[in-house]
């Protein structure tokens, strides 16, 4: 009989995931294609960070909640300018929709497992 040592689960280090706010999304019309935040939907683990980069020429916000119901207070970048970033570390599981207060057709979602 062969003795096999128990396999210990190695903890996985938190990861930073990048989301781009691409150039030109300040103009309405992209909401149907969900191309305002790339990727539109992100699946991450508890403890991971999401870094949004404003690659557009206009200022934007990344505000948790929905345009219909408003901000839910979990995270909010405030207005951040072209060429800057905003990051948030998710410390609990759930589905976190977000949008831009200035351009409400700009939406995305983070699914935390």
PDB file of N, CA and C in Angstrom:
ATOM      1  N   UNK A   1       0.854  -1.182   0.000  1.00  0.00           N
ATOM      2  CA  UNK A   1       0.000   0.000   0.000  1.00  0.00           C
ATOM      3  C   UNK A   1       0.895   1.239   0.000  1.00  0.00           C
ATOM      4  N   UNK A   2       0.600   2.155  -0.916  1.00  0.00           N
ATOM      5  CA  UNK A   2       1.406   3.368  -1.051  1.00  0.00           C
ATOM      6  C   UNK A   2       0.734   4.491  -0.281  1.00  0.00           C
ATOM      7  N   UNK A   3       1.519   5.177   0.520  1.00  0.00           N
ATOM      8  CA  UNK A   3       0.992   6.298   1.281  1.00  0.00           C
ATOM      9  C   UNK A   3       1.169   7.575   0.464  1.00  0.00           C
ATOM     10  N   UNK A   4       0.072   8.287   0.264  1.00  0.00           N
ATOM     11  CA  UNK A   4       0.129   9.534  -0.510  1.00  0.00           C
ATOM     12  C   UNK A   4      -0.060  10.694   0.468  1.00  0.00           C
ATOM     13  N   UNK A   5       0.886  11.624   0.501  1.00  0.00           N
ATOM     14  CA  UNK A   5       0.727  12.761   1.412  1.00  0.00           C
ATOM     15  C   UNK A   5      -0.483  13.602   0.990  1.00  0.00           C
ATOM     16  N   UNK A   6      -1.145  14.213   1.963  1.00  0.00           N
ATOM     17  CA  UNK A   6      -2.311  15.042   1.610  1.00  0.00           C
ATOM     18  C   UNK A   6      -1.877  16.239   0.760  1.00  0.00           C
ATOM     19  N   UNK A   7      -2.726  16.578  -0.158  1.00  0.00           N
ATOM     20  CA  UNK A   7      -2.452  17.737  -1.014  1.00  0.00           C
ATOM     21  C   UNK A   7      -2.964  18.975  -0.285  1.00  0.00           C
ATOM     22  N   UNK A   8      -2.072  19.901  -0.033  1.00  0.00           N
ATOM     23  CA  UNK A   8      -2.520  21.126   0.633  1.00  0.00           C
ATOM     24  C   UNK A   8      -2.891  22.145  -0.437  1.00  0.00           C
ATOM     25  N   UNK A   9      -3.996  22.789  -0.228  1.00  0.00           N
ATOM     26  CA  UNK A   9      -4.439  23.802  -1.186  1.00  0.00           C
ATOM     27  C   UNK A   9      -3.582  25.052  -0.991  1.00  0.00           C
ATOM     28  N   UNK A  10      -2.868  25.383  -2.017  1.00  0.00           N
ATOM     29  CA  UNK A  10      -2.051  26.598  -1.959  1.00  0.00           C
ATOM     30  C   UNK A  10      -2.973  27.799  -2.115  1.00  0.00           C
ATOM     31  N   UNK A  11      -2.852  28.766  -1.239  1.00  0.00           N
ATOM     32  CA  UNK A  11      -3.695  29.956  -1.428  1.00  0.00           C
ATOM     33  C   UNK A  11      -3.308  30.665  -2.712  1.00  0.00           C
ATOM     34  N   UNK A  12      -4.308  31.153  -3.393  1.00  0.00           N
ATOM     35  CA  UNK A  12      -4.059  31.867  -4.645  1.00  0.00           C
ATOM     36  C   UNK A  12      -3.930  33.345  -4.322  1.00  0.00           C
ATOM     37  N   UNK A  13      -2.841  33.924  -4.757  1.00  0.00           N
ATOM     38  CA  UNK A  13      -2.612  35.344  -4.488  1.00  0.00           C
ATOM     39  C   UNK A  13      -3.660  36.182  -5.220  1.00  0.00           C
ATOM     40  N   UNK A  14      -4.097  37.272  -4.598  1.00  0.00           N
ATOM     41  CA  UNK A  14      -5.057  38.157  -5.280  1.00  0.00           C
ATOM     42  C   UNK A  14      -4.479  38.678  -6.600  1.00  0.00           C
ATOM     43  N   UNK A  15      -5.366  38.893  -7.535  1.00  0.00           N
ATOM     44  CA  UNK A  15      -4.989  39.326  -8.887  1.00  0.00           C
ATOM     45  C   UNK A  15      -5.617  40.699  -9.142  1.00  0.00           C
ATOM     46  N   UNK A  16      -4.937  41.512  -9.936  1.00  0.00           N
ATOM     47  CA  UNK A  16      -5.530  42.765 -10.409  1.00  0.00           C
ATOM     48  C   UNK A  16      -6.004  42.551 -11.838  1.00  0.00           C
ATOM     49  N   UNK A  17      -7.271  42.835 -12.072  1.00  0.00           N
ATOM     50  CA  UNK A  17      -7.893  42.684 -13.394  1.00  0.00           C
ATOM     51  C   UNK A  17      -8.061  44.073 -14.001  1.00  0.00           C
ATOM     52  N   UNK A  18      -7.763  44.200 -15.281  1.00  0.00           N
ATOM     53  CA  UNK A  18      -7.845  45.495 -15.955  1.00  0.00           C
ATOM     54  C   UNK A  18      -9.117  45.616 -16.783  1.00  0.00           C
ATOM     55  N   UNK A  19      -9.764  46.771 -16.666  1.00  0.00           N
ATOM     56  CA  UNK A  19     -10.921  47.110 -17.494  1.00  0.00           C
ATOM     57  C   UNK A  19     -10.594  48.425 -18.183  1.00  0.00           C
ATOM     58  N   UNK A  20     -10.774  48.439 -19.500  1.00  0.00           N
ATOM     59  CA  UNK A  20     -10.510  49.650 -20.275  1.00  0.00           C
ATOM     60  C   UNK A  20     -11.813  50.382 -20.577  1.00  0.00           C
ATOM     61  N   UNK A  21     -11.789  51.690 -20.393  1.00  0.00           N
ATOM     62  CA  UNK A  21     -12.858  52.552 -20.887  1.00  0.00           C
ATOM     63  C   UNK A  21     -12.303  53.127 -22.192  1.00  0.00           C
ATOM     64  N   UNK A  22     -12.705  52.526 -23.337  1.00  0.00           N
ATOM     65  CA  UNK A  22     -12.062  52.893 -24.604  1.00  0.00           C
ATOM     66  C   UNK A  22     -12.446  54.268 -25.127  1.00  0.00           C
ATOM     67  N   UNK A  23     -11.665  54.727 -26.074  1.00  0.00           N
ATOM     68  CA  UNK A  23     -11.888  56.039 -26.669  1.00  0.00           C
ATOM     69  C   UNK A  23     -13.220  56.075 -27.411  1.00  0.00           C
ATOM     70  N   UNK A  24     -13.953  57.176 -27.258  1.00  0.00           N
ATOM     71  CA  UNK A  24     -15.182  57.396 -28.003  1.00  0.00           C
ATOM     72  C   UNK A  24     -16.462  56.965 -27.316  1.00  0.00           C
ATOM     73  N   UNK A  25     -16.372  56.396 -26.105  1.00  0.00           N
ATOM     74  CA  UNK A  25     -17.579  55.876 -25.456  1.00  0.00           C
ATOM     75  C   UNK A  25     -18.445  56.960 -24.823  1.00  0.00           C
ATOM     76  N   UNK A  26     -17.976  58.203 -24.821  1.00  0.00           N
ATOM     77  CA  UNK A  26     -18.790  59.292 -24.291  1.00  0.00           C
ATOM     78  C   UNK A  26     -19.950  59.628 -25.225  1.00  0.00           C
ATOM     79  N   UNK A  27     -19.909  59.109 -26.448  1.00  0.00           N
ATOM     80  CA  UNK A  27     -21.008  59.332 -27.391  1.00  0.00           C
ATOM     81  C   UNK A  27     -22.043  58.235 -27.236  1.00  0.00           C
ATOM     82  N   UNK A  28     -23.320  58.578 -27.133  1.00  0.00           N
ATOM     83  CA  UNK A  28     -24.345  57.546 -26.995  1.00  0.00           C
ATOM     84  C   UNK A  28     -24.389  56.645 -28.228  1.00  0.00           C
ATOM     85  N   UNK A  29     -24.902  55.447 -28.048  1.00  0.00           N
ATOM     86  CA  UNK A  29     -25.048  54.526 -29.171  1.00  0.00           C
ATOM     87  C   UNK A  29     -24.315  53.212 -28.958  1.00  0.00           C
ATOM     88  N   UNK A  30     -23.374  53.181 -28.022  1.00  0.00           N
ATOM     89  CA  UNK A  30     -22.623  51.952 -27.796  1.00  0.00           C
ATOM     90  C   UNK A  30     -23.284  51.028 -26.780  1.00  0.00           C
ATOM     91  N   UNK A  31     -24.366  51.493 -26.133  1.00  0.00           N
ATOM     92  CA  UNK A  31     -24.964  50.677 -25.078  1.00  0.00           C
ATOM     93  C   UNK A  31     -25.464  49.325 -25.605  1.00  0.00           C
ATOM     94  N   UNK A  32     -25.885  49.277 -26.857  1.00  0.00           N
ATOM     95  CA  UNK A  32     -26.408  48.025 -27.412  1.00  0.00           C
ATOM     96  C   UNK A  32     -25.307  46.979 -27.573  1.00  0.00           C
ATOM     97  N   UNK A  33     -24.076  47.427 -27.777  1.00  0.00           N
ATOM     98  CA  UNK A  33     -22.984  46.477 -28.004  1.00  0.00           C
ATOM     99  C   UNK A  33     -22.207  46.166 -26.735  1.00  0.00           C
ATOM    100  N   UNK A  34     -22.500  46.852 -25.655  1.00  0.00           N
ATOM    101  CA  UNK A  34     -21.812  46.653 -24.373  1.00  0.00           C
ATOM    102  C   UNK A  34     -20.300  46.801 -24.519  1.00  0.00           C
ATOM    103  N   UNK A  35     -19.880  47.773 -25.323  1.00  0.00           N
ATOM    104  CA  UNK A  35     -18.446  48.000 -25.558  1.00  0.00           C
ATOM    105  C   UNK A  35     -17.923  49.223 -24.822  1.00  0.00           C
ATOM    106  N   UNK A  36     -18.651  49.715 -23.825  1.00  0.00           N
ATOM    107  CA  UNK A  36     -18.222  50.922 -23.121  1.00  0.00           C
ATOM    108  C   UNK A  36     -17.173  50.630 -22.056  1.00  0.00           C
ATOM    109  N   UNK A  37     -17.169  49.411 -21.545  1.00  0.00           N
ATOM    110  CA  UNK A  37     -16.159  48.963 -20.601  1.00  0.00           C
ATOM    111  C   UNK A  37     -15.701  47.596 -21.100  1.00  0.00           C
ATOM    112  N   UNK A  38     -14.402  47.454 -21.316  1.00  0.00           N
ATOM    113  CA  UNK A  38     -13.875  46.222 -21.912  1.00  0.00           C
ATOM    114  C   UNK A  38     -12.943  45.536 -20.926  1.00  0.00           C
ATOM    115  N   UNK A  39     -13.298  44.330 -20.413  1.00  0.00           N
ATOM    116  CA  UNK A  39     -14.516  43.600 -20.771  1.00  0.00           C
ATOM    117  C   UNK A  39     -15.743  44.147 -20.035  1.00  0.00           C
ATOM    118  N   UNK A  40     -16.918  43.913 -20.635  1.00  0.00           N
ATOM    119  CA  UNK A  40     -18.180  44.361 -20.047  1.00  0.00           C
ATOM    120  C   UNK A  40     -18.454  43.621 -18.734  1.00  0.00           C
ATOM    121  N   UNK A  41     -18.292  42.288 -18.766  1.00  0.00           N
ATOM    122  CA  UNK A  41     -18.517  41.461 -17.571  1.00  0.00           C
ATOM    123  C   UNK A  41     -17.195  40.817 -17.172  1.00  0.00           C
ATOM    124  N   UNK A  42     -16.925  40.856 -15.877  1.00  0.00           N
ATOM    125  CA  UNK A  42     -15.662  40.344 -15.351  1.00  0.00           C
ATOM    126  C   UNK A  42     -15.979  39.386 -14.217  1.00  0.00           C
ATOM    127  N   UNK A  43     -15.337  38.211 -14.227  1.00  0.00           N
ATOM    128  CA  UNK A  43     -15.483  37.258 -13.127  1.00  0.00           C
ATOM    129  C   UNK A  43     -14.170  37.212 -12.374  1.00  0.00           C
ATOM    130  N   UNK A  44     -14.249  37.490 -11.067  1.00  0.00           N
ATOM    131  CA  UNK A  44     -13.040  37.542 -10.249  1.00  0.00           C
ATOM    132  C   UNK A  44     -13.269  36.788  -8.943  1.00  0.00           C
ATOM    133  N   UNK A  45     -12.248  36.690  -8.127  1.00  0.00           N
ATOM    134  CA  UNK A  45     -12.333  36.040  -6.817  1.00  0.00           C
ATOM    135  C   UNK A  45     -12.339  37.104  -5.710  1.00  0.00           C
ATOM    136  N   UNK A  46     -12.889  36.725  -4.555  1.00  0.00           N
ATOM    137  CA  UNK A  46     -12.849  37.613  -3.391  1.00  0.00           C
ATOM    138  C   UNK A  46     -11.391  37.964  -3.107  1.00  0.00           C
ATOM    139  N   UNK A  47     -11.102  39.232  -2.878  1.00  0.00           N
ATOM    140  CA  UNK A  47      -9.743  39.698  -2.615  1.00  0.00           C
ATOM    141  C   UNK A  47      -9.050  40.269  -3.839  1.00  0.00           C
ATOM    142  N   UNK A  48      -9.629  40.020  -5.029  1.00  0.00           N
ATOM    143  CA  UNK A  48      -9.041  40.559  -6.251  1.00  0.00           C
ATOM    144  C   UNK A  48      -9.381  42.044  -6.386  1.00  0.00           C
ATOM    145  N   UNK A  49      -8.578  42.729  -7.187  1.00  0.00           N
ATOM    146  CA  UNK A  49      -8.757  44.154  -7.451  1.00  0.00           C
ATOM    147  C   UNK A  49      -9.099  44.346  -8.922  1.00  0.00           C
ATOM    148  N   UNK A  50      -9.958  45.307  -9.195  1.00  0.00           N
ATOM    149  CA  UNK A  50     -10.235  45.708 -10.574  1.00  0.00           C
ATOM    150  C   UNK A  50      -9.659  47.110 -10.759  1.00  0.00           C
ATOM    151  N   UNK A  51      -8.892  47.275 -11.824  1.00  0.00           N
ATOM    152  CA  UNK A  51      -8.290  48.563 -12.168  1.00  0.00           C
ATOM    153  C   UNK A  51      -8.929  49.033 -13.476  1.00  0.00           C
ATOM    154  N   UNK A  52      -9.695  50.118 -13.382  1.00  0.00           N
ATOM    155  CA  UNK A  52     -10.306  50.706 -14.575  1.00  0.00           C
ATOM    156  C   UNK A  52      -9.368  51.781 -15.105  1.00  0.00           C
ATOM    157  N   UNK A  53      -9.049  51.741 -16.387  1.00  0.00           N
ATOM    158  CA  UNK A  53      -8.227  52.796 -16.979  1.00  0.00           C
ATOM    159  C   UNK A  53      -9.082  53.597 -17.950  1.00  0.00           C
ATOM    160  N   UNK A  54      -9.041  54.909 -17.785  1.00  0.00           N
ATOM    161  CA  UNK A  54      -9.795  55.798 -18.660  1.00  0.00           C
ATOM    162  C   UNK A  54      -8.947  56.069 -19.897  1.00  0.00           C
ATOM    163  N   UNK A  55      -9.216  55.282 -20.947  1.00  0.00           N
ATOM    164  CA  UNK A  55      -8.477  55.411 -22.207  1.00  0.00           C
ATOM    165  C   UNK A  55      -9.222  56.304 -23.196  1.00  0.00           C
ATOM    166  N   UNK A  56     -10.261  56.976 -22.715  1.00  0.00           N
ATOM    167  CA  UNK A  56     -11.047  57.894 -23.532  1.00  0.00           C
ATOM    168  C   UNK A  56     -10.456  59.303 -23.405  1.00  0.00           C
ATOM    169  N   UNK A  57     -11.013  60.247 -24.149  1.00  0.00           N
ATOM    170  CA  UNK A  57     -10.569  61.637 -24.042  1.00  0.00           C
ATOM    171  C   UNK A  57     -11.454  62.418 -23.071  1.00  0.00           C
ATOM    172  N   UNK A  58     -12.603  61.836 -22.682  1.00  0.00           N
ATOM    173  CA  UNK A  58     -13.539  62.494 -21.757  1.00  0.00           C
ATOM    174  C   UNK A  58     -13.356  61.954 -20.342  1.00  0.00           C
ATOM    175  N   UNK A  59     -13.805  62.727 -19.359  1.00  0.00           N
ATOM    176  CA  UNK A  59     -13.797  62.272 -17.966  1.00  0.00           C
ATOM    177  C   UNK A  59     -14.984  61.338 -17.740  1.00  0.00           C
ATOM    178  N   UNK A  60     -14.809  60.356 -16.852  1.00  0.00           N
ATOM    179  CA  UNK A  60     -15.859  59.373 -16.554  1.00  0.00           C
ATOM    180  C   UNK A  60     -15.881  59.083 -15.061  1.00  0.00           C
ATOM    181  N   UNK A  61     -16.915  58.339 -14.624  1.00  0.00           N
ATOM    182  CA  UNK A  61     -16.921  57.770 -13.283  1.00  0.00           C
ATOM    183  C   UNK A  61     -17.136  56.270 -13.410  1.00  0.00           C
ATOM    184  N   UNK A  62     -16.713  55.546 -12.380  1.00  0.00           N
ATOM    185  CA  UNK A  62     -17.044  54.133 -12.210  1.00  0.00           C
ATOM    186  C   UNK A  62     -17.783  54.102 -10.877  1.00  0.00           C
ATOM    187  N   UNK A  63     -19.121  53.999 -10.952  1.00  0.00           N
ATOM    188  CA  UNK A  63     -19.970  54.109  -9.767  1.00  0.00           C
ATOM    189  C   UNK A  63     -20.807  52.848  -9.630  1.00  0.00           C
ATOM    190  N   UNK A  64     -20.717  52.181  -8.473  1.00  0.00           N
ATOM    191  CA  UNK A  64     -21.485  50.950  -8.295  1.00  0.00           C
ATOM    192  C   UNK A  64     -22.969  51.265  -8.211  1.00  0.00           C
ATOM    193  N   UNK A  65     -23.753  50.378  -8.831  1.00  0.00           N
ATOM    194  CA  UNK A  65     -25.191  50.565  -8.919  1.00  0.00           C
ATOM    195  C   UNK A  65     -25.625  50.505 -10.369  1.00  0.00           C
ATOM    196  N   UNK A  66     -26.820  51.012 -10.631  1.00  0.00           N
ATOM    197  CA  UNK A  66     -27.347  51.014 -11.999  1.00  0.00           C
ATOM    198  C   UNK A  66     -27.894  52.396 -12.330  1.00  0.00           C
ATOM    199  N   UNK A  67     -27.935  52.736 -13.626  1.00  0.00           N
ATOM    200  CA  UNK A  67     -28.497  54.041 -14.005  1.00  0.00           C
ATOM    201  C   UNK A  67     -29.952  54.178 -13.553  1.00  0.00           C
ATOM    202  N   UNK A  68     -30.697  53.067 -13.545  1.00  0.00           N
ATOM    203  CA  UNK A  68     -32.112  53.106 -13.173  1.00  0.00           C
ATOM    204  C   UNK A  68     -32.299  53.340 -11.677  1.00  0.00           C
ATOM    205  N   UNK A  69     -31.493  52.681 -10.854  1.00  0.00           N
ATOM    206  CA  UNK A  69     -31.676  52.754  -9.403  1.00  0.00           C
ATOM    207  C   UNK A  69     -30.686  53.694  -8.721  1.00  0.00           C
ATOM    208  N   UNK A  70     -29.691  54.166  -9.461  1.00  0.00           N
ATOM    209  CA  UNK A  70     -28.707  55.072  -8.889  1.00  0.00           C
ATOM    210  C   UNK A  70     -27.567  54.334  -8.195  1.00  0.00           C
ATOM    211  N   UNK A  71     -26.699  55.101  -7.569  1.00  0.00           N
ATOM    212  CA  UNK A  71     -25.523  54.537  -6.904  1.00  0.00           C
ATOM    213  C   UNK A  71     -25.939  53.782  -5.650  1.00  0.00           C
ATOM    214  N   UNK A  72     -25.213  52.668  -5.365  1.00  0.00           N
ATOM    215  CA  UNK A  72     -25.519  51.895  -4.165  1.00  0.00           C
ATOM    216  C   UNK A  72     -24.475  52.087  -3.064  1.00  0.00           C
ATOM    217  N   UNK A  73     -23.454  52.917  -3.320  1.00  0.00           N
ATOM    218  CA  UNK A  73     -22.505  53.280  -2.275  1.00  0.00           C
ATOM    219  C   UNK A  73     -21.370  52.297  -2.027  1.00  0.00           C
ATOM    220  N   UNK A  74     -21.268  51.232  -2.812  1.00  0.00           N
ATOM    221  CA  UNK A  74     -20.198  50.254  -2.573  1.00  0.00           C
ATOM    222  C   UNK A  74     -18.850  50.801  -3.047  1.00  0.00           C
ATOM    223  N   UNK A  75     -18.814  51.359  -4.256  1.00  0.00           N
ATOM    224  CA  UNK A  75     -17.593  52.025  -4.721  1.00  0.00           C
ATOM    225  C   UNK A  75     -17.960  53.147  -5.683  1.00  0.00           C
ATOM    226  N   UNK A  76     -17.102  54.136  -5.741  1.00  0.00           N
ATOM    227  CA  UNK A  76     -17.315  55.274  -6.637  1.00  0.00           C
ATOM    228  C   UNK A  76     -15.974  55.946  -6.882  1.00  0.00           C
ATOM    229  N   UNK A  77     -15.624  56.080  -8.137  1.00  0.00           N
ATOM    230  CA  UNK A  77     -14.340  56.671  -8.505  1.00  0.00           C
ATOM    231  C   UNK A  77     -14.354  58.190  -8.392  1.00  0.00           C
ATOM    232  N   UNK A  78     -15.538  58.802  -8.331  1.00  0.00           N
ATOM    233  CA  UNK A  78     -15.688  60.227  -8.615  1.00  0.00           C
ATOM    234  C   UNK A  78     -15.219  60.440 -10.057  1.00  0.00           C
ATOM    235  N   UNK A  79     -15.222  61.674 -10.498  1.00  0.00           N
ATOM    236  CA  UNK A  79     -14.823  61.962 -11.875  1.00  0.00           C
ATOM    237  C   UNK A  79     -13.333  61.719 -12.029  1.00  0.00           C
ATOM    238  N   UNK A  80     -12.944  60.852 -12.983  1.00  0.00           N
ATOM    239  CA  UNK A  80     -11.511  60.700 -13.229  1.00  0.00           C
ATOM    240  C   UNK A  80     -11.220  60.948 -14.697  1.00  0.00           C
ATOM    241  N   UNK A  81     -10.135  61.650 -14.912  1.00  0.00           N
ATOM    242  CA  UNK A  81      -9.825  62.230 -16.207  1.00  0.00           C
ATOM    243  C   UNK A  81      -9.200  61.219 -17.157  1.00  0.00           C
ATOM    244  N   UNK A  82      -9.146  61.610 -18.430  1.00  0.00           N
ATOM    245  CA  UNK A  82      -8.482  60.791 -19.451  1.00  0.00           C
ATOM    246  C   UNK A  82      -7.061  60.486 -19.009  1.00  0.00           C
ATOM    247  N   UNK A  83      -6.644  59.237 -19.228  1.00  0.00           N
ATOM    248  CA  UNK A  83      -5.271  58.848 -18.915  1.00  0.00           C
ATOM    249  C   UNK A  83      -5.041  58.482 -17.464  1.00  0.00           C
ATOM    250  N   UNK A  84      -6.096  58.482 -16.635  1.00  0.00           N
ATOM    251  CA  UNK A  84      -5.931  58.113 -15.233  1.00  0.00           C
ATOM    252  C   UNK A  84      -6.672  56.808 -14.943  1.00  0.00           C
ATOM    253  N   UNK A  85      -6.502  56.289 -13.727  1.00  0.00           N
ATOM    254  CA  UNK A  85      -7.100  55.006 -13.370  1.00  0.00           C
ATOM    255  C   UNK A  85      -7.838  55.109 -12.037  1.00  0.00           C
ATOM    256  N   UNK A  86      -8.688  54.111 -11.806  1.00  0.00           N
ATOM    257  CA  UNK A  86      -9.378  53.937 -10.530  1.00  0.00           C
ATOM    258  C   UNK A  86      -9.355  52.449 -10.222  1.00  0.00           C
ATOM    259  N   UNK A  87      -9.076  52.099  -8.954  1.00  0.00           N
ATOM    260  CA  UNK A  87      -9.098  50.686  -8.606  1.00  0.00           C
ATOM    261  C   UNK A  87      -9.898  50.449  -7.346  1.00  0.00           C
ATOM    262  N   UNK A  88     -10.461  49.234  -7.260  1.00  0.00           N
ATOM    263  CA  UNK A  88     -11.258  48.840  -6.104  1.00  0.00           C
ATOM    264  C   UNK A  88     -11.013  47.361  -5.842  1.00  0.00           C
ATOM    265  N   UNK A  89     -10.792  47.013  -4.566  1.00  0.00           N
ATOM    266  CA  UNK A  89     -10.592  45.622  -4.174  1.00  0.00           C
ATOM    267  C   UNK A  89     -11.903  45.082  -3.613  1.00  0.00           C
ATOM    268  N   UNK A  90     -12.349  43.964  -4.158  1.00  0.00           N
ATOM    269  CA  UNK A  90     -13.622  43.357  -3.766  1.00  0.00           C
ATOM    270  C   UNK A  90     -13.373  42.362  -2.633  1.00  0.00           C
ATOM    271  N   UNK A  91     -13.959  42.637  -1.459  1.00  0.00           N
ATOM    272  CA  UNK A  91     -13.701  41.800  -0.296  1.00  0.00           C
ATOM    273  C   UNK A  91     -14.864  40.879   0.050  1.00  0.00           C
ATOM    274  N   UNK A  92     -15.905  40.858  -0.809  1.00  0.00           N
ATOM    275  CA  UNK A  92     -16.988  39.904  -0.584  1.00  0.00           C
ATOM    276  C   UNK A  92     -17.572  39.461  -1.920  1.00  0.00           C
ATOM    277  N   UNK A  93     -18.192  38.268  -1.887  1.00  0.00           N
ATOM    278  CA  UNK A  93     -18.775  37.702  -3.108  1.00  0.00           C
ATOM    279  C   UNK A  93     -20.069  38.425  -3.458  1.00  0.00           C
ATOM    280  N   UNK A  94     -20.422  38.385  -4.733  1.00  0.00           N
ATOM    281  CA  UNK A  94     -21.673  38.978  -5.184  1.00  0.00           C
ATOM    282  C   UNK A  94     -21.552  39.483  -6.609  1.00  0.00           C
ATOM    283  N   UNK A  95     -22.628  40.066  -7.087  1.00  0.00           N
ATOM    284  CA  UNK A  95     -22.662  40.680  -8.413  1.00  0.00           C
ATOM    285  C   UNK A  95     -22.722  42.182  -8.207  1.00  0.00           C
ATOM    286  N   UNK A  96     -21.777  42.883  -8.837  1.00  0.00           N
ATOM    287  CA  UNK A  96     -21.645  44.320  -8.641  1.00  0.00           C
ATOM    288  C   UNK A  96     -21.760  45.048  -9.982  1.00  0.00           C
ATOM    289  N   UNK A  97     -22.972  45.537 -10.329  1.00  0.00           N
ATOM    290  CA  UNK A  97     -23.106  46.341 -11.540  1.00  0.00           C
ATOM    291  C   UNK A  97     -22.528  47.734 -11.287  1.00  0.00           C
ATOM    292  N   UNK A  98     -22.086  48.374 -12.362  1.00  0.00           N
ATOM    293  CA  UNK A  98     -21.581  49.745 -12.236  1.00  0.00           C
ATOM    294  C   UNK A  98     -21.890  50.511 -13.504  1.00  0.00           C
ATOM    295  N   UNK A  99     -21.779  51.841 -13.410  1.00  0.00           N
ATOM    296  CA  UNK A  99     -22.084  52.712 -14.544  1.00  0.00           C
ATOM    297  C   UNK A  99     -21.333  54.020 -14.393  1.00  0.00           C
ATOM    298  N   UNK A 100     -21.398  54.833 -15.439  1.00  0.00           N
ATOM    299  CA  UNK A 100     -20.787  56.169 -15.429  1.00  0.00           C
ATOM    300  C   UNK A 100     -21.891  57.187 -15.150  1.00  0.00           C
ATOM    301  N   UNK A 101     -21.689  58.002 -14.108  1.00  0.00           N
ATOM    302  CA  UNK A 101     -22.689  59.011 -13.747  1.00  0.00           C
ATOM    303  C   UNK A 101     -22.880  60.048 -14.867  1.00  0.00           C
ATOM    304  N   UNK A 102     -21.827  60.319 -15.610  1.00  0.00           N
ATOM    305  CA  UNK A 102     -21.891  61.336 -16.661  1.00  0.00           C
ATOM    306  C   UNK A 102     -22.506  60.771 -17.941  1.00  0.00           C
ATOM    307  N   UNK A 103     -22.214  59.506 -18.222  1.00  0.00           N
ATOM    308  CA  UNK A 103     -22.666  58.832 -19.447  1.00  0.00           C
ATOM    309  C   UNK A 103     -23.343  57.519 -19.032  1.00  0.00           C
ATOM    310  N   UNK A 104     -24.625  57.563 -18.611  1.00  0.00           N
ATOM    311  CA  UNK A 104     -25.269  56.400 -17.985  1.00  0.00           C
ATOM    312  C   UNK A 104     -25.430  55.178 -18.889  1.00  0.00           C
ATOM    313  N   UNK A 105     -25.202  55.319 -20.196  1.00  0.00           N
ATOM    314  CA  UNK A 105     -25.237  54.145 -21.071  1.00  0.00           C
ATOM    315  C   UNK A 105     -23.975  53.299 -20.900  1.00  0.00           C
ATOM    316  N   UNK A 106     -22.979  53.855 -20.234  1.00  0.00           N
ATOM    317  CA  UNK A 106     -21.741  53.121 -19.988  1.00  0.00           C
ATOM    318  C   UNK A 106     -21.925  52.260 -18.742  1.00  0.00           C
ATOM    319  N   UNK A 107     -22.078  50.955 -18.944  1.00  0.00           N
ATOM    320  CA  UNK A 107     -22.317  50.050 -17.825  1.00  0.00           C
ATOM    321  C   UNK A 107     -21.381  48.853 -17.912  1.00  0.00           C
ATOM    322  N   UNK A 108     -21.246  48.181 -16.791  1.00  0.00           N
ATOM    323  CA  UNK A 108     -20.467  46.949 -16.726  1.00  0.00           C
ATOM    324  C   UNK A 108     -20.856  46.200 -15.472  1.00  0.00           C
ATOM    325  N   UNK A 109     -20.291  45.018 -15.299  1.00  0.00           N
ATOM    326  CA  UNK A 109     -20.602  44.229 -14.119  1.00  0.00           C
ATOM    327  C   UNK A 109     -19.381  43.417 -13.677  1.00  0.00           C
ATOM    328  N   UNK A 110     -19.234  43.287 -12.362  1.00  0.00           N
ATOM    329  CA  UNK A 110     -18.165  42.470 -11.788  1.00  0.00           C
ATOM    330  C   UNK A 110     -18.846  41.379 -10.962  1.00  0.00           C
ATOM    331  N   UNK A 111     -18.529  40.138 -11.284  1.00  0.00           N
ATOM    332  CA  UNK A 111     -19.056  38.972 -10.560  1.00  0.00           C
ATOM    333  C   UNK A 111     -17.927  38.462  -9.688  1.00  0.00           C
ATOM    334  N   UNK A 112     -18.145  38.469  -8.363  1.00  0.00           N
ATOM    335  CA  UNK A 112     -17.095  38.064  -7.417  1.00  0.00           C
ATOM    336  C   UNK A 112     -17.496  36.730  -6.793  1.00  0.00           C
ATOM    337  N   UNK A 113     -16.626  35.717  -6.953  1.00  0.00           N
ATOM    338  CA  UNK A 113     -16.891  34.382  -6.409  1.00  0.00           C
ATOM    339  C   UNK A 113     -16.104  34.139  -5.143  1.00  0.00           C
TER     340      UNK A 113
END
